[in-house]
DNA sequence: GTGGTCTAGACCACT
DNA sequence: GTGGTCTAGACCACA
């Protein structure tokens, strides 16, 4: 179970924030394999966003095979099959980090600042 | 002087890439106070984008008082008196981290993955 | 809600006239915190200007943190925490006065003329 | 004789600043009828601006019959003939002041702030 | 030559 | 439906 939270000022679109929080929930163990997620309707009401926004998030996670939807029953955490080589993953990570630090640096932050912030908030809320 | 480069695949808008590279140039010392930037036309041709795209980037930096323009003369690195409060700085850091992790998640990485990578390479190499 | 009006003869760019009217609306209390502004399209049609012109005005106010926009939802009056330093305020006042007197001079008026008029009517009626 | 000064940051174009200072000089009595002005060349060097910029200023004042140029001799303060009715002048002044205060107000200034600034600097320097 | 503004129209992303 | 970005091309103001 997740305590979803949306930040309209973050610049990150709502649907993406929902996706991130589900992914994070899985990564952190808050969400377990097979666990049922809130219905789109319930989550939309809870977060005070449009139904389509939640639907979009669930759909994208479905495409990534992270969620599985059973018509009329609900949406569940699925089995994520990682089929990228470790080297490819690591290269990608490096390239992302490089680009990111270049932006952070231009705003006057260094690696330590960033690591500390990530440790504290995990880039959330 | 900067060697500007645009990546159309990054998803980051052109004008924002230009902004980031100028900020980075200043932070890294490549661009010095009072130095003249390429003319909007020259940069537009070089990057093969429209004039307005470059103008938009310069304009935003001018509003932020990072650049100064003198009509008929050119655009210059301005007096960045770094008059940003600690709170604003921290907000900026948070927003950068959030956006970054949002991208990292979408590639299947976790806060831990990122922190480890940053510790190892500092976002370099 | 504002009754926007543009004067093509004033020499002041359209997008700046829009900015000034929004700022004035906020200062005068016509626009309240959190209130939604007209959509860019609606305002563009109403003022008979191009979409981009309105967008430009909204964007500048957003950079200045006077407006907040949420893609897909709309543009709103933001939290103007008036975080301007006294020096910046004074600089702004000076720059406004300079620009103003420049216009007044061009019509043949003198600082004394202007001060007297302001004392009499306070720029009203 | 005037001690000309240009402020690149004011936003007021150079040629207009020159015009203003000459008009102000006349209004304040620093420049007397028939007095000779610096040559365009001399003033351009002194102010470190392009020759065309000074020429443009002198030419506009000539058109307004405030200056008179004698080929090969120099430029002189001419006789300003005011041929606008007092009422028209006053109406114009009022309309300028109204528009101006509306802008000043939107930036958080009131009539007193403006009057004080004008008294101190006369909208200059 | 410089930058500033504006239009018309397109396509995309988000709610 | 909302705003965001970009292009192509025009005309103006300033140095």
CSV table of C-alpha atoms (C1' of nucleotides) in Angstrom, one decimal, chain B residues 2 4 15 18-26 31-40 43 53-70 74-81, chain D residues 8-9, chain E residues 3-4:
chain,number,residue,atom,x,y,z
B,2,UNK,CA,31.1,27.4,-25.9
B,4,UNK,CA,27.0,24.3,-28.3
B,15,UNK,CA,15.7,26.3,-25.8
B,18,UNK,CA,20.7,26.2,-24.7
B,19,UNK,CA,20.0,27.7,-21.3
B,20,UNK,CA,21.6,24.8,-19.5
B,21,UNK,CA,24.7,25.0,-21.6
B,22,UNK,CA,25.1,28.7,-21.0
B,23,UNK,CA,24.6,28.2,-17.3
B,24,UNK,CA,27.1,25.4,-17.3
B,25,UNK,CA,29.5,27.5,-19.3
B,26,UNK,CA,29.3,30.2,-16.7
B,31,UNK,CA,32.1,32.0,-20.1
B,32,UNK,CA,33.4,35.0,-18.3
B,33,UNK,CA,31.7,38.1,-17.0
B,34,UNK,CA,31.1,40.6,-19.8
B,35,UNK,CA,31.9,38.1,-22.5
B,36,UNK,CA,29.7,38.4,-25.6
B,37,UNK,CA,27.6,35.4,-26.7
B,38,UNK,CA,27.1,34.4,-30.3
B,39,UNK,CA,24.5,36.5,-32.0
B,40,UNK,CA,21.1,35.0,-32.0
B,43,UNK,CA,23.7,30.5,-33.0
B,53,UNK,CA,14.3,29.4,-30.3
B,54,UNK,CA,17.6,31.0,-29.5
B,55,UNK,CA,15.9,34.3,-28.7
B,56,UNK,CA,13.7,32.5,-26.2
B,57,UNK,CA,16.7,31.0,-24.4
B,58,UNK,CA,18.5,34.3,-24.3
B,59,UNK,CA,15.4,36.1,-23.1
B,60,UNK,CA,14.8,33.7,-20.2
B,61,UNK,CA,18.4,34.2,-19.0
B,62,UNK,CA,18.0,37.9,-19.4
B,63,UNK,CA,14.9,37.9,-17.2
B,64,UNK,CA,16.9,35.9,-14.6
B,65,UNK,CA,19.6,38.6,-14.9
B,66,UNK,CA,22.2,36.1,-16.0
B,67,UNK,CA,22.5,37.8,-19.4
B,68,UNK,CA,22.4,41.4,-20.4
B,69,UNK,CA,21.4,42.5,-23.9
B,70,UNK,CA,21.9,45.8,-25.6
B,74,UNK,CA,24.7,42.1,-28.7
B,75,UNK,CA,24.2,39.8,-25.7
B,76,UNK,CA,26.6,39.5,-22.9
B,77,UNK,CA,27.2,37.6,-19.7
B,78,UNK,CA,25.8,39.7,-16.9
B,79,UNK,CA,26.5,40.3,-13.3
B,80,UNK,CA,25.4,37.2,-11.6
B,81,UNK,CA,25.4,38.4,-8.1
D,8,UNK,CA,23.4,51.0,-20.8
D,9,UNK,CA,21.3,49.2,-18.2
E,3,DG,C1',18.2,42.3,-30.9
E,4,DG,C1',12.8,42.8,-30.4
